[in-house]
PDB file of C-alpha atoms and ligand atoms in Angstrom:
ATOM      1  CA  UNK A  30    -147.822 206.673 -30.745  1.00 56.00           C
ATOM      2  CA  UNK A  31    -149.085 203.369 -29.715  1.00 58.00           C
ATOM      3  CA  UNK A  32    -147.248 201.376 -26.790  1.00 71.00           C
ATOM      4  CA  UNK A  33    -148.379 197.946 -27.492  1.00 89.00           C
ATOM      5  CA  UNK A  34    -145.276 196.014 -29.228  1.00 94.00           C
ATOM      6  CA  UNK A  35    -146.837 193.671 -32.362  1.00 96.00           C
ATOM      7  CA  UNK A  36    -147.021 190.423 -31.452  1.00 98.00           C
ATOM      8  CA  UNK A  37    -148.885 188.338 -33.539  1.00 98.00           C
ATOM      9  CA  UNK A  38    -149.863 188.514 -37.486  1.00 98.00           C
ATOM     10  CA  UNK A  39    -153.645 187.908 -38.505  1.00 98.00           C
ATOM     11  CA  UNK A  40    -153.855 186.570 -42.215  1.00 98.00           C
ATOM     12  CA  UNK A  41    -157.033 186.140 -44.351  1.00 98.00           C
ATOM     13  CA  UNK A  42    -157.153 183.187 -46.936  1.00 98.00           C
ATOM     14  CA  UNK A  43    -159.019 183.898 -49.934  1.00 98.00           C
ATOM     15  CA  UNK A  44    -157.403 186.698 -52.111  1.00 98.00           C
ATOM     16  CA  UNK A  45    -154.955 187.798 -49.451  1.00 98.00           C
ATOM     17  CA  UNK A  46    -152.666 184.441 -49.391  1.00 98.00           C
ATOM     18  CA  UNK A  47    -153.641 183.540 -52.704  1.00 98.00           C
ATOM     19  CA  UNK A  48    -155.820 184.451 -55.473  1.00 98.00           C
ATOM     20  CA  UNK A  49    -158.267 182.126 -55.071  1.00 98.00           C
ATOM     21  CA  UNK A  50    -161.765 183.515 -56.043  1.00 98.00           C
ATOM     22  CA  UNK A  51    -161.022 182.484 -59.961  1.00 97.00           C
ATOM     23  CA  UNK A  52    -161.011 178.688 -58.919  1.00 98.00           C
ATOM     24  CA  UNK A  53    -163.716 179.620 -56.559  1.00 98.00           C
ATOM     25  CA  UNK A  54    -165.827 180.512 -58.981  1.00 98.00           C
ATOM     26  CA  UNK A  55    -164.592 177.824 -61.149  1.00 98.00           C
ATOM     27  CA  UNK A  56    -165.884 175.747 -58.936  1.00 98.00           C
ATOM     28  CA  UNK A  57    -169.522 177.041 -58.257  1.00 98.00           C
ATOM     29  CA  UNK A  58    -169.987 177.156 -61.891  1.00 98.00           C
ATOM     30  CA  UNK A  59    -169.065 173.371 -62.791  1.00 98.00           C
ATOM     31  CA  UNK A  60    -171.641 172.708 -59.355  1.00 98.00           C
ATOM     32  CA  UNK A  61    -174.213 174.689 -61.229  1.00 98.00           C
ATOM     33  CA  UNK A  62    -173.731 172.550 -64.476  1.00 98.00           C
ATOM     34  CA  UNK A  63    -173.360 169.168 -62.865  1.00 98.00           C
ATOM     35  CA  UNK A  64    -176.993 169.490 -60.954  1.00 98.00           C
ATOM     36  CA  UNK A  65    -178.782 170.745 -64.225  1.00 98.00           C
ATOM     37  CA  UNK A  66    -178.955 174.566 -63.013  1.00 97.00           C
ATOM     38  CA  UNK A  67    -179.135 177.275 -65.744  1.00 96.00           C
ATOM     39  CA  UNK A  68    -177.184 179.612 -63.596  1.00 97.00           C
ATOM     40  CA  UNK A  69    -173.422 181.219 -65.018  1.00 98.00           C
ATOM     41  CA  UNK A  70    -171.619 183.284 -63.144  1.00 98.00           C
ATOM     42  CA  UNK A  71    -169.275 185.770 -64.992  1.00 98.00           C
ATOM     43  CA  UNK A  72    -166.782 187.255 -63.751  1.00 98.00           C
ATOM     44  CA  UNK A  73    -168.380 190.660 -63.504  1.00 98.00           C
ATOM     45  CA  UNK A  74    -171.036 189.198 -61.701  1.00 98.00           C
ATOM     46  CA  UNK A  75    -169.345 186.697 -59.419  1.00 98.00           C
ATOM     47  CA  UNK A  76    -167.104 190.345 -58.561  1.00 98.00           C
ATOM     48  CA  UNK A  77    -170.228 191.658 -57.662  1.00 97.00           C
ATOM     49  CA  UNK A  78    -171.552 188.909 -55.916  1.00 98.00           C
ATOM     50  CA  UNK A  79    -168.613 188.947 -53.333  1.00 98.00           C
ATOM     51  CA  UNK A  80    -170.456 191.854 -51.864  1.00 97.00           C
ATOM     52  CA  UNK A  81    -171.641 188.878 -49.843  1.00 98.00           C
ATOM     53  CA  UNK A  82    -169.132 186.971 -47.910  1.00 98.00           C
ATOM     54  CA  UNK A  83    -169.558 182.745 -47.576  1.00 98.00           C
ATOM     55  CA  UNK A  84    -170.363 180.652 -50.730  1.00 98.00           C
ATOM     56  CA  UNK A  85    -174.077 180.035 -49.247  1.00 97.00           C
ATOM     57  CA  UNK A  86    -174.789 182.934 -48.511  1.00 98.00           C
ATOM     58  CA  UNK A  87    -173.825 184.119 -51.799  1.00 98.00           C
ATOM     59  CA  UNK A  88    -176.249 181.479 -53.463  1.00 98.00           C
ATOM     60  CA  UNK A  89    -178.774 182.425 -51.463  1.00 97.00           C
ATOM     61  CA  UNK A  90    -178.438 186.003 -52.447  1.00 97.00           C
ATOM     62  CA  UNK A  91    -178.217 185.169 -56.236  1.00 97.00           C
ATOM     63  CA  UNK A  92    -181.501 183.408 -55.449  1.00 97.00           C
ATOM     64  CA  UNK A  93    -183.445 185.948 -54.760  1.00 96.00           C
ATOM     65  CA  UNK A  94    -181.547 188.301 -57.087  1.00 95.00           C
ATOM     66  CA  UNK A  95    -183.412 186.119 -59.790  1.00 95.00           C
ATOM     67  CA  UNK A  96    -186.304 184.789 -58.380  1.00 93.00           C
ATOM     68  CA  UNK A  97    -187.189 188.092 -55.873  1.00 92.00           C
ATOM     69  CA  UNK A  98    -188.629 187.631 -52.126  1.00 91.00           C
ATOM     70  CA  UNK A  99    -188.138 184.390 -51.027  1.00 89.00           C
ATOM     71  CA  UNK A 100    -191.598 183.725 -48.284  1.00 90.00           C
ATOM     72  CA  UNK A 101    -190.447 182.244 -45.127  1.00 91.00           C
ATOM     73  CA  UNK A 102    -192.413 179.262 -46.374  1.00 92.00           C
ATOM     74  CA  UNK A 103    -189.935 178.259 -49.003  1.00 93.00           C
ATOM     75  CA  UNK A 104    -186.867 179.568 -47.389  1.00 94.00           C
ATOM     76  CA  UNK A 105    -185.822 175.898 -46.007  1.00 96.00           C
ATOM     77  CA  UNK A 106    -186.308 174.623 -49.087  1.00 96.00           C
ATOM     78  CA  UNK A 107    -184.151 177.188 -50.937  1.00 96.00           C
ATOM     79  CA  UNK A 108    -181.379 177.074 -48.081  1.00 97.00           C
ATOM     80  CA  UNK A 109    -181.432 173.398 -48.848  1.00 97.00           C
ATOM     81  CA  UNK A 110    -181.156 173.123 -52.509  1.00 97.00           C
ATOM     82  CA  UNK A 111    -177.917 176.386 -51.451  1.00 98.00           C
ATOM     83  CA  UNK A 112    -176.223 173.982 -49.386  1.00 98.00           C
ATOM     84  CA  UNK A 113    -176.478 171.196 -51.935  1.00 98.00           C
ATOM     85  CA  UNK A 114    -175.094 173.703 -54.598  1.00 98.00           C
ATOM     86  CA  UNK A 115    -172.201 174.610 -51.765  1.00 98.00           C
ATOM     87  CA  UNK A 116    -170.908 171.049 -50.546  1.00 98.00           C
ATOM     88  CA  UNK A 117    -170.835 169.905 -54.211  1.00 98.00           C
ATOM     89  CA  UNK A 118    -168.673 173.550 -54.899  1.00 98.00           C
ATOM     90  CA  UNK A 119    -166.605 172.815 -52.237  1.00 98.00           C
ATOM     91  CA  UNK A 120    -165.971 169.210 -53.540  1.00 98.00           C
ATOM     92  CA  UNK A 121    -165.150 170.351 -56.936  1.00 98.00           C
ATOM     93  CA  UNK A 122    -162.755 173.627 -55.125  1.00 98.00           C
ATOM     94  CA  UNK A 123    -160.769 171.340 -53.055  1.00 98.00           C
ATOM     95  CA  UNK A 124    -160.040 168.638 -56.049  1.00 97.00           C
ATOM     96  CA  UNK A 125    -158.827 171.497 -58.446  1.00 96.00           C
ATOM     97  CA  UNK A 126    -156.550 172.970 -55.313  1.00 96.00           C
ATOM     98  CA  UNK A 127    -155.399 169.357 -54.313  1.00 90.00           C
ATOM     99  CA  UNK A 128    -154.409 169.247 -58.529  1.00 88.00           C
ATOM    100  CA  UNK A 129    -152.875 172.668 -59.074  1.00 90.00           C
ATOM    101  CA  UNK A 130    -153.187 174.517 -56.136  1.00 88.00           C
ATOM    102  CA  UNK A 131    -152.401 178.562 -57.029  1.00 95.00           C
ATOM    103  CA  UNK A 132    -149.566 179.893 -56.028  1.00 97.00           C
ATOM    104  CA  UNK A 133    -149.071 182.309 -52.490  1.00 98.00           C
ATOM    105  CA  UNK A 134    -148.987 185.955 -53.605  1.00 98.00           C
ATOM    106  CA  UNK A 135    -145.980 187.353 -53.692  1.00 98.00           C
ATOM    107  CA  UNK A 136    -143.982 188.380 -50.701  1.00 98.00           C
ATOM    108  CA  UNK A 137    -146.471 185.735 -48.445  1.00 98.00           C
ATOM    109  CA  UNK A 138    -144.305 183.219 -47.752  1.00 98.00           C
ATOM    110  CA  UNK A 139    -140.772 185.205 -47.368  1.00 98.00           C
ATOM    111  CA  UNK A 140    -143.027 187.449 -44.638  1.00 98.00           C
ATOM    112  CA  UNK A 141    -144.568 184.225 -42.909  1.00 98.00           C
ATOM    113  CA  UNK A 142    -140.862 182.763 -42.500  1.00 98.00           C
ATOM    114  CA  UNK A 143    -139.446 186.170 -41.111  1.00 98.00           C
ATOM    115  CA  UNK A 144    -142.377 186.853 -38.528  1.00 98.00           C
ATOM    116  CA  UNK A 145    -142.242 183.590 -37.088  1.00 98.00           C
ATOM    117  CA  UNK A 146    -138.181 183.844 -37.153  1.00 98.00           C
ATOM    118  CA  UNK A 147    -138.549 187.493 -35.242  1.00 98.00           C
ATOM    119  CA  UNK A 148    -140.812 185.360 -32.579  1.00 98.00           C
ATOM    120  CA  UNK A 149    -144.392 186.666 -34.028  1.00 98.00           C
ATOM    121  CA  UNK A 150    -147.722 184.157 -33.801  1.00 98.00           C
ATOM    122  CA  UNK A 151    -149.232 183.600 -36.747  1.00 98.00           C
ATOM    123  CA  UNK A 152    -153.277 183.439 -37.299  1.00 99.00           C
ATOM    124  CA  UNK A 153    -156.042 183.127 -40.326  1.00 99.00           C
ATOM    125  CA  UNK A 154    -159.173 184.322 -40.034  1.00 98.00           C
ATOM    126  CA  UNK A 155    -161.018 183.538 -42.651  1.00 98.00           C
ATOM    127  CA  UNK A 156    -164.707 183.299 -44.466  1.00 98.00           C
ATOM    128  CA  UNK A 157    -164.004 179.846 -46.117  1.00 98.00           C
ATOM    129  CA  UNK A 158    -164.137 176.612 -45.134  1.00 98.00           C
ATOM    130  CA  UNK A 159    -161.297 174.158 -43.592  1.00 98.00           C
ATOM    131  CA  UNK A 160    -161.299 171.614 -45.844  1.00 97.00           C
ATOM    132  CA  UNK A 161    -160.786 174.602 -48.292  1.00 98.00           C
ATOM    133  CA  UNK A 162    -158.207 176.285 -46.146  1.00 98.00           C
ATOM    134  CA  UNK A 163    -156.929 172.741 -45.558  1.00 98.00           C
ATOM    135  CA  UNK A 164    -156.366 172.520 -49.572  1.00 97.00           C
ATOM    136  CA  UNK A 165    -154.468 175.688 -50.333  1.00 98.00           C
ATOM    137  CA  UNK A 166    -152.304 175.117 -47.810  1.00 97.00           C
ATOM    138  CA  UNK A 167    -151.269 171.361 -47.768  1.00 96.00           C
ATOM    139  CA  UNK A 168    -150.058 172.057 -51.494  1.00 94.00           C
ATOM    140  CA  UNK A 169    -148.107 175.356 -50.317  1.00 93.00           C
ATOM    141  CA  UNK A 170    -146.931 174.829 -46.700  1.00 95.00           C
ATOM    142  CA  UNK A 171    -147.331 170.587 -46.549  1.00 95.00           C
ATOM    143  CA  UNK A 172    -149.383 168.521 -44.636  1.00 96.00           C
ATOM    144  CA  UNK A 173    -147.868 169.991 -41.438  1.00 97.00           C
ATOM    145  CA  UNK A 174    -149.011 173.604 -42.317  1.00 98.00           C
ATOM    146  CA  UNK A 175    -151.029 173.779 -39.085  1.00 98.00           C
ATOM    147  CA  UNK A 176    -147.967 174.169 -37.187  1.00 97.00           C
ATOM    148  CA  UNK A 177    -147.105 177.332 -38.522  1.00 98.00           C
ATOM    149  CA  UNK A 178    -150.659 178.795 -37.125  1.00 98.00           C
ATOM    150  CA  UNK A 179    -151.470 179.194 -33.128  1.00 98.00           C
ATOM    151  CA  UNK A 180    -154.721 180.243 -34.218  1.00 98.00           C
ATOM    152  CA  UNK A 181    -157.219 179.525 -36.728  1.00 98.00           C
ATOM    153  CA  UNK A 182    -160.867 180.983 -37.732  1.00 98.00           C
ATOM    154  CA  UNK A 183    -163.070 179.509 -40.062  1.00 98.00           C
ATOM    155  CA  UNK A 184    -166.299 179.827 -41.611  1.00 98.00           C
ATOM    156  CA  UNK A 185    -167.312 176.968 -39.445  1.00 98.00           C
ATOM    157  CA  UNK A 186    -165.861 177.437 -36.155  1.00 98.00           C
ATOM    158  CA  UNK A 187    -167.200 181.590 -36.740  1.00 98.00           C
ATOM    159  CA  UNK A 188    -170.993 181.371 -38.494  1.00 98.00           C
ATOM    160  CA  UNK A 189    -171.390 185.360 -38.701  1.00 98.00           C
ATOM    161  CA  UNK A 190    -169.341 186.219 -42.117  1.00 98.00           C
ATOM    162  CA  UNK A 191    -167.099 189.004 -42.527  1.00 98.00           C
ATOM    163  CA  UNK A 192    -167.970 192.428 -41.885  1.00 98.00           C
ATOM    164  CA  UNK A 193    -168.935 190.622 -39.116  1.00 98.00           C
ATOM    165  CA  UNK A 194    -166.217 190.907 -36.703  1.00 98.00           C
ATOM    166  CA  UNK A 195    -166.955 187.360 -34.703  1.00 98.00           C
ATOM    167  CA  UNK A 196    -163.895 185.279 -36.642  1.00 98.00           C
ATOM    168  CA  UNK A 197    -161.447 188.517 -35.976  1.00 98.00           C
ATOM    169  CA  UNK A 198    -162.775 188.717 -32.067  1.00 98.00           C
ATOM    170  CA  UNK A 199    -162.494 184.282 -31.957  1.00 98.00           C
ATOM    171  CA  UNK A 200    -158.713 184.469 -33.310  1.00 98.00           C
ATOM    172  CA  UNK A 201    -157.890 187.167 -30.743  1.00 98.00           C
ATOM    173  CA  UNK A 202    -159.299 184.731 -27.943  1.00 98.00           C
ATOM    174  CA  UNK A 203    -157.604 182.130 -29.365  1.00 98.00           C
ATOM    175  CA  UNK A 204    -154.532 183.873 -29.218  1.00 98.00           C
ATOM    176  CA  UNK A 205    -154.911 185.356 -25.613  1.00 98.00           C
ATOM    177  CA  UNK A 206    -153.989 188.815 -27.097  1.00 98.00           C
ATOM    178  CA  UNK A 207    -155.684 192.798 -26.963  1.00 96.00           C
ATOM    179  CA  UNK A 208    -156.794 193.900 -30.559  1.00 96.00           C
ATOM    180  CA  UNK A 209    -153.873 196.473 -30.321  1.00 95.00           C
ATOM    181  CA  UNK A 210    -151.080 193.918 -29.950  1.00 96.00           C
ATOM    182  CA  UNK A 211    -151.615 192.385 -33.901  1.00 96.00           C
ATOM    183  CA  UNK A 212    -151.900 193.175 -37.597  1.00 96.00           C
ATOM    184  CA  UNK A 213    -154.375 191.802 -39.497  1.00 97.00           C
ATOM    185  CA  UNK A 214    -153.583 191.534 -43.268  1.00 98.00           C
ATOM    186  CA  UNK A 215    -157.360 191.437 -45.940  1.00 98.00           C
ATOM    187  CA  UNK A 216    -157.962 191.867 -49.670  1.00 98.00           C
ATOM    188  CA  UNK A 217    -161.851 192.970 -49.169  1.00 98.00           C
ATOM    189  CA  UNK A 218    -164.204 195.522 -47.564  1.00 97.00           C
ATOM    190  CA  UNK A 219    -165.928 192.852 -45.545  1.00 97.00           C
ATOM    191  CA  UNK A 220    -162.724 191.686 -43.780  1.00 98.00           C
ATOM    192  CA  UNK A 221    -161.009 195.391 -43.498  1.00 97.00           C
ATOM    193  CA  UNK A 222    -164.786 195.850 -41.929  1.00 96.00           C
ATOM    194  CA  UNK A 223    -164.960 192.743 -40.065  1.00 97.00           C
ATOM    195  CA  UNK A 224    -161.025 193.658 -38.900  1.00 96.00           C
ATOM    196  CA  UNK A 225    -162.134 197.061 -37.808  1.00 94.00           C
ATOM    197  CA  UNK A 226    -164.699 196.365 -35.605  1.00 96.00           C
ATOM    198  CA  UNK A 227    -162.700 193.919 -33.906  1.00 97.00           C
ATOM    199  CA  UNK A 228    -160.375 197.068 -33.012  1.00 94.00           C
ATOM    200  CA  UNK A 229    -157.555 195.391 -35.403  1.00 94.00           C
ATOM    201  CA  UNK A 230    -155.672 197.732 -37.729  1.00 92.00           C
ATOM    202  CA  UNK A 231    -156.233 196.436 -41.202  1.00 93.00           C
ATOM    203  CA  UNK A 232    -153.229 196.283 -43.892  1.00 95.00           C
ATOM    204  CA  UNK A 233    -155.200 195.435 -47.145  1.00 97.00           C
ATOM    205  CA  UNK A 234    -154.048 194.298 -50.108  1.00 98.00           C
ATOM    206  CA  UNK A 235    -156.373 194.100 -52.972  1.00 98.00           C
ATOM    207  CA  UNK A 236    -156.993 190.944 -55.180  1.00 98.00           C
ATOM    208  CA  UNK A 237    -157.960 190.649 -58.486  1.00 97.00           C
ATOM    209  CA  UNK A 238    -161.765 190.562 -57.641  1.00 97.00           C
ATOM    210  CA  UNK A 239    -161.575 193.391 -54.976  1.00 97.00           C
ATOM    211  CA  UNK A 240    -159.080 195.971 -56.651  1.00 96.00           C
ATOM    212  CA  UNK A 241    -162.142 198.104 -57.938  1.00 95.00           C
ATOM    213  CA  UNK A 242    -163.883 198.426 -53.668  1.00 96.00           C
ATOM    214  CA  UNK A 243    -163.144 201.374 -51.688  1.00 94.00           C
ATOM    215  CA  UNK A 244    -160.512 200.877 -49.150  1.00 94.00           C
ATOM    216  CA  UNK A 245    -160.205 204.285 -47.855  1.00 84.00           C
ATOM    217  CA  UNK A 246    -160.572 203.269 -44.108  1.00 73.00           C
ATOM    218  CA  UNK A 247    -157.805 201.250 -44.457  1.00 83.00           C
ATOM    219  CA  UNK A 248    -154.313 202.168 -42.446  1.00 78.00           C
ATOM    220  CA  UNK A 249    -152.296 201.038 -45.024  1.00 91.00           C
ATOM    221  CA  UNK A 250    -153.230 199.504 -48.823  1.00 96.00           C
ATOM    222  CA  UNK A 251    -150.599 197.679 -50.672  1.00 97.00           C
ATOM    223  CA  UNK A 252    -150.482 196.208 -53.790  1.00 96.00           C
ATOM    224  CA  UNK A 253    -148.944 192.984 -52.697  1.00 94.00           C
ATOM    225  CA  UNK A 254    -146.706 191.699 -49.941  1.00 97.00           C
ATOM    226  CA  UNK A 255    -143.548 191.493 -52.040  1.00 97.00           C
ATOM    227  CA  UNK A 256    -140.772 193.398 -50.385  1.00 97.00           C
ATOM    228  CA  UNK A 257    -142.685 193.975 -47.001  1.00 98.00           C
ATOM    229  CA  UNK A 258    -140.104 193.048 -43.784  1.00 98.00           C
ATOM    230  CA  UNK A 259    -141.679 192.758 -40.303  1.00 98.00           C
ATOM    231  CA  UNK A 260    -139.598 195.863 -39.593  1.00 97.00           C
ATOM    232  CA  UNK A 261    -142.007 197.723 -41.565  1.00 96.00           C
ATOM    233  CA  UNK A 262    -144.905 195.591 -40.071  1.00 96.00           C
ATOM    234  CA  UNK A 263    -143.361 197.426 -36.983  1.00 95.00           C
ATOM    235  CA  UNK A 264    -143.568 200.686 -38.373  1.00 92.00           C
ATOM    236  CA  UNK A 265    -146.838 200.548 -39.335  1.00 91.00           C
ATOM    237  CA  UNK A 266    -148.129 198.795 -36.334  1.00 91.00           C
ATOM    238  CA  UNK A 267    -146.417 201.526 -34.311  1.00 89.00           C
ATOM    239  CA  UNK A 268    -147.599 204.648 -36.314  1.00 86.00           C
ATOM    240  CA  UNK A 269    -151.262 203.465 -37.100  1.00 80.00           C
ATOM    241  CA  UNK A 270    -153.295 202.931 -33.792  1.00 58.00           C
ATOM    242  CA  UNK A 271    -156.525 200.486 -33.517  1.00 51.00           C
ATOM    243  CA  UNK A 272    -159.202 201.606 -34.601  1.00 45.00           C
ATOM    244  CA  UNK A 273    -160.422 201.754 -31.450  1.00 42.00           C
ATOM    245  CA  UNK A 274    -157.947 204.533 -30.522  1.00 38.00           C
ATOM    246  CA  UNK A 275    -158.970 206.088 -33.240  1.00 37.00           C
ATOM    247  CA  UNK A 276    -162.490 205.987 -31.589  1.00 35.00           C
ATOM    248  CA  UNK A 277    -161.489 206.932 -28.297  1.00 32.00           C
TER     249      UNK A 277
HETATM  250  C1  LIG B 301    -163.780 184.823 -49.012  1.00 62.22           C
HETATM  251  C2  LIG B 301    -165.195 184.401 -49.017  1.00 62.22           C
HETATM  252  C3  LIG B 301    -165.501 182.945 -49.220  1.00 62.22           C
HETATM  253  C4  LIG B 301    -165.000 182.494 -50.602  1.00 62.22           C
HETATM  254  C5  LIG B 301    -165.674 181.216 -51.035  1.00 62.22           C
HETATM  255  O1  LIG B 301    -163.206 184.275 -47.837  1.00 62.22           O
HETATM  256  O2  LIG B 301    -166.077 185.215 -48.816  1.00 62.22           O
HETATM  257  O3  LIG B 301    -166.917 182.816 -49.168  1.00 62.22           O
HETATM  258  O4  LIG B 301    -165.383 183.490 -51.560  1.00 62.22           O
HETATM  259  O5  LIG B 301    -165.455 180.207 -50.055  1.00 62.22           O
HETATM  260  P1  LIG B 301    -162.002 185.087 -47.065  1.00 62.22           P
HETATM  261  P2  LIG B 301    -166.704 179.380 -49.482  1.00 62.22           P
HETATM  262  O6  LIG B 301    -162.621 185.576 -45.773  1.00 62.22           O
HETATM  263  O7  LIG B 301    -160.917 184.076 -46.872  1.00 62.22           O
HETATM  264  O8  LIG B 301    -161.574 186.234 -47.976  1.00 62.22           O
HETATM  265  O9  LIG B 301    -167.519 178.947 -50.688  1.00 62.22           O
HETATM  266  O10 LIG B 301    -166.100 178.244 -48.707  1.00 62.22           O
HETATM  267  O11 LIG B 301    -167.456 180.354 -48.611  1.00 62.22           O
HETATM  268 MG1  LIG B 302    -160.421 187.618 -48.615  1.00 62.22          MG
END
């Protein structure tokens, strides 16, 4: 049984707060038309393609999906014309957000407003952007949505993408708090992986683009939020020890 009382609430963005990835993809594709690229990303393929977490990293690993080894000659080239692709995507993104912004998934915003009323912190720790984070949640929360977060991690402020743990170990600096005193909450592989190897027990619930992965690491895999009181954050928190534990 773990002795550690919960004390603060880790949250990814994309998928977990809201099902973003459709206007995501949205997004890359009218980037893709707009600079005179052939390139279409389906849906099946853009599901497979978020194998790879961070939109240039993504490109870049389309590009060589259809053009094959890229020599180290050409890569700054290629990583060029990928962030080109990316800023223009993330232009397009954040105008569609700022316009019609999707909703939070359900049970989000009922559990946000009971943690921080029962005294929890509240984190993100995310892949994306914070101009993007910035423009699902001015929409949801208001412009003073930072003030519901005493941390934040970005794809910015954390460079090494989910399964990389670095934006999970960042928000637990942030926060001043052990691995074994928090939740974290993720709709993917890469962030219950990223999660995990921060020593942060992962409560994933899938999106529409990650429903199909394989989440049987996971302590806990809901279908959505809806419902979910911090008393059973408790629970869980209480019966499921960090992974660490687990390693110890
Ligand atoms: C999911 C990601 C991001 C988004 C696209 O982030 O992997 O790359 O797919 O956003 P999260 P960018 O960790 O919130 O699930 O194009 O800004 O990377
Ligand atoms: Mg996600």
């Amino acid at each position: 049984m773990r002795r550690t009382p919960l004390r603060a609430l880790i949250f990814d963005v994309d998928g977990t707060l809201a099902e973003t990835e459709g206007t995501h993809r949205e997004a890359f594709n009218l980037a893709f038309c707009a600079l005179g690229l052939d390139w279409y990303w389906s849906d099946a393929l853009y599901t497979r393609l978020l194998a790879v977490s961070g939109g240039q990293e993504r490109l870049l690993h389309y590009w060589r999906q259809i053009h094959g080894p890229l020599a180290a000659a050409k890569l700054p080239a290629v990583q060029d014309l990928c962030a080109r692709i990316h800023a223009l995507k993330t232009q397009i993104y954040t105008t569609r957000l700022r316009d019609a912004a999707p909703p939070l998934r359900p049970g989000i915003r009922a559990l946000i407003a009971e943690a921080r009323a029962a005294g929890l912190q509240l984190a993100i720790a995310t892949t994306t952007s914070p101009q993007n984070i910035d423009a699902l949640l001015t929409p949801t929360f208001g412009r003073r949505w930072r003030t519901l977060f005493a941390a934040i991690g970005d794809g910015i402020s954390a460079p090494r993408k989910k399964p990389d743990p670095q934006v999970y170990r960042q928000v637990l600096g942030k926060l001043g708090l052990k691995a074994s005193a928090v939740l974290a909450f993720e709709d993917s592989v890469n962030g219950l992986a990223a999660a995990a190897r921060a020593g942060i027990t992962p409560l994933i619930t899938p999106a529409h683009h990650t429903r199909h992965q394989d989440f049987s690491g996971a302590a806990t895999v809901l279908s959505s939020l809806a419902g979910v009181h911090v008393a059973d954050l408790r629970r869980w928190h209480a019966a499921f020890p960090t992974i660490m534990d687990h390693a110890a």
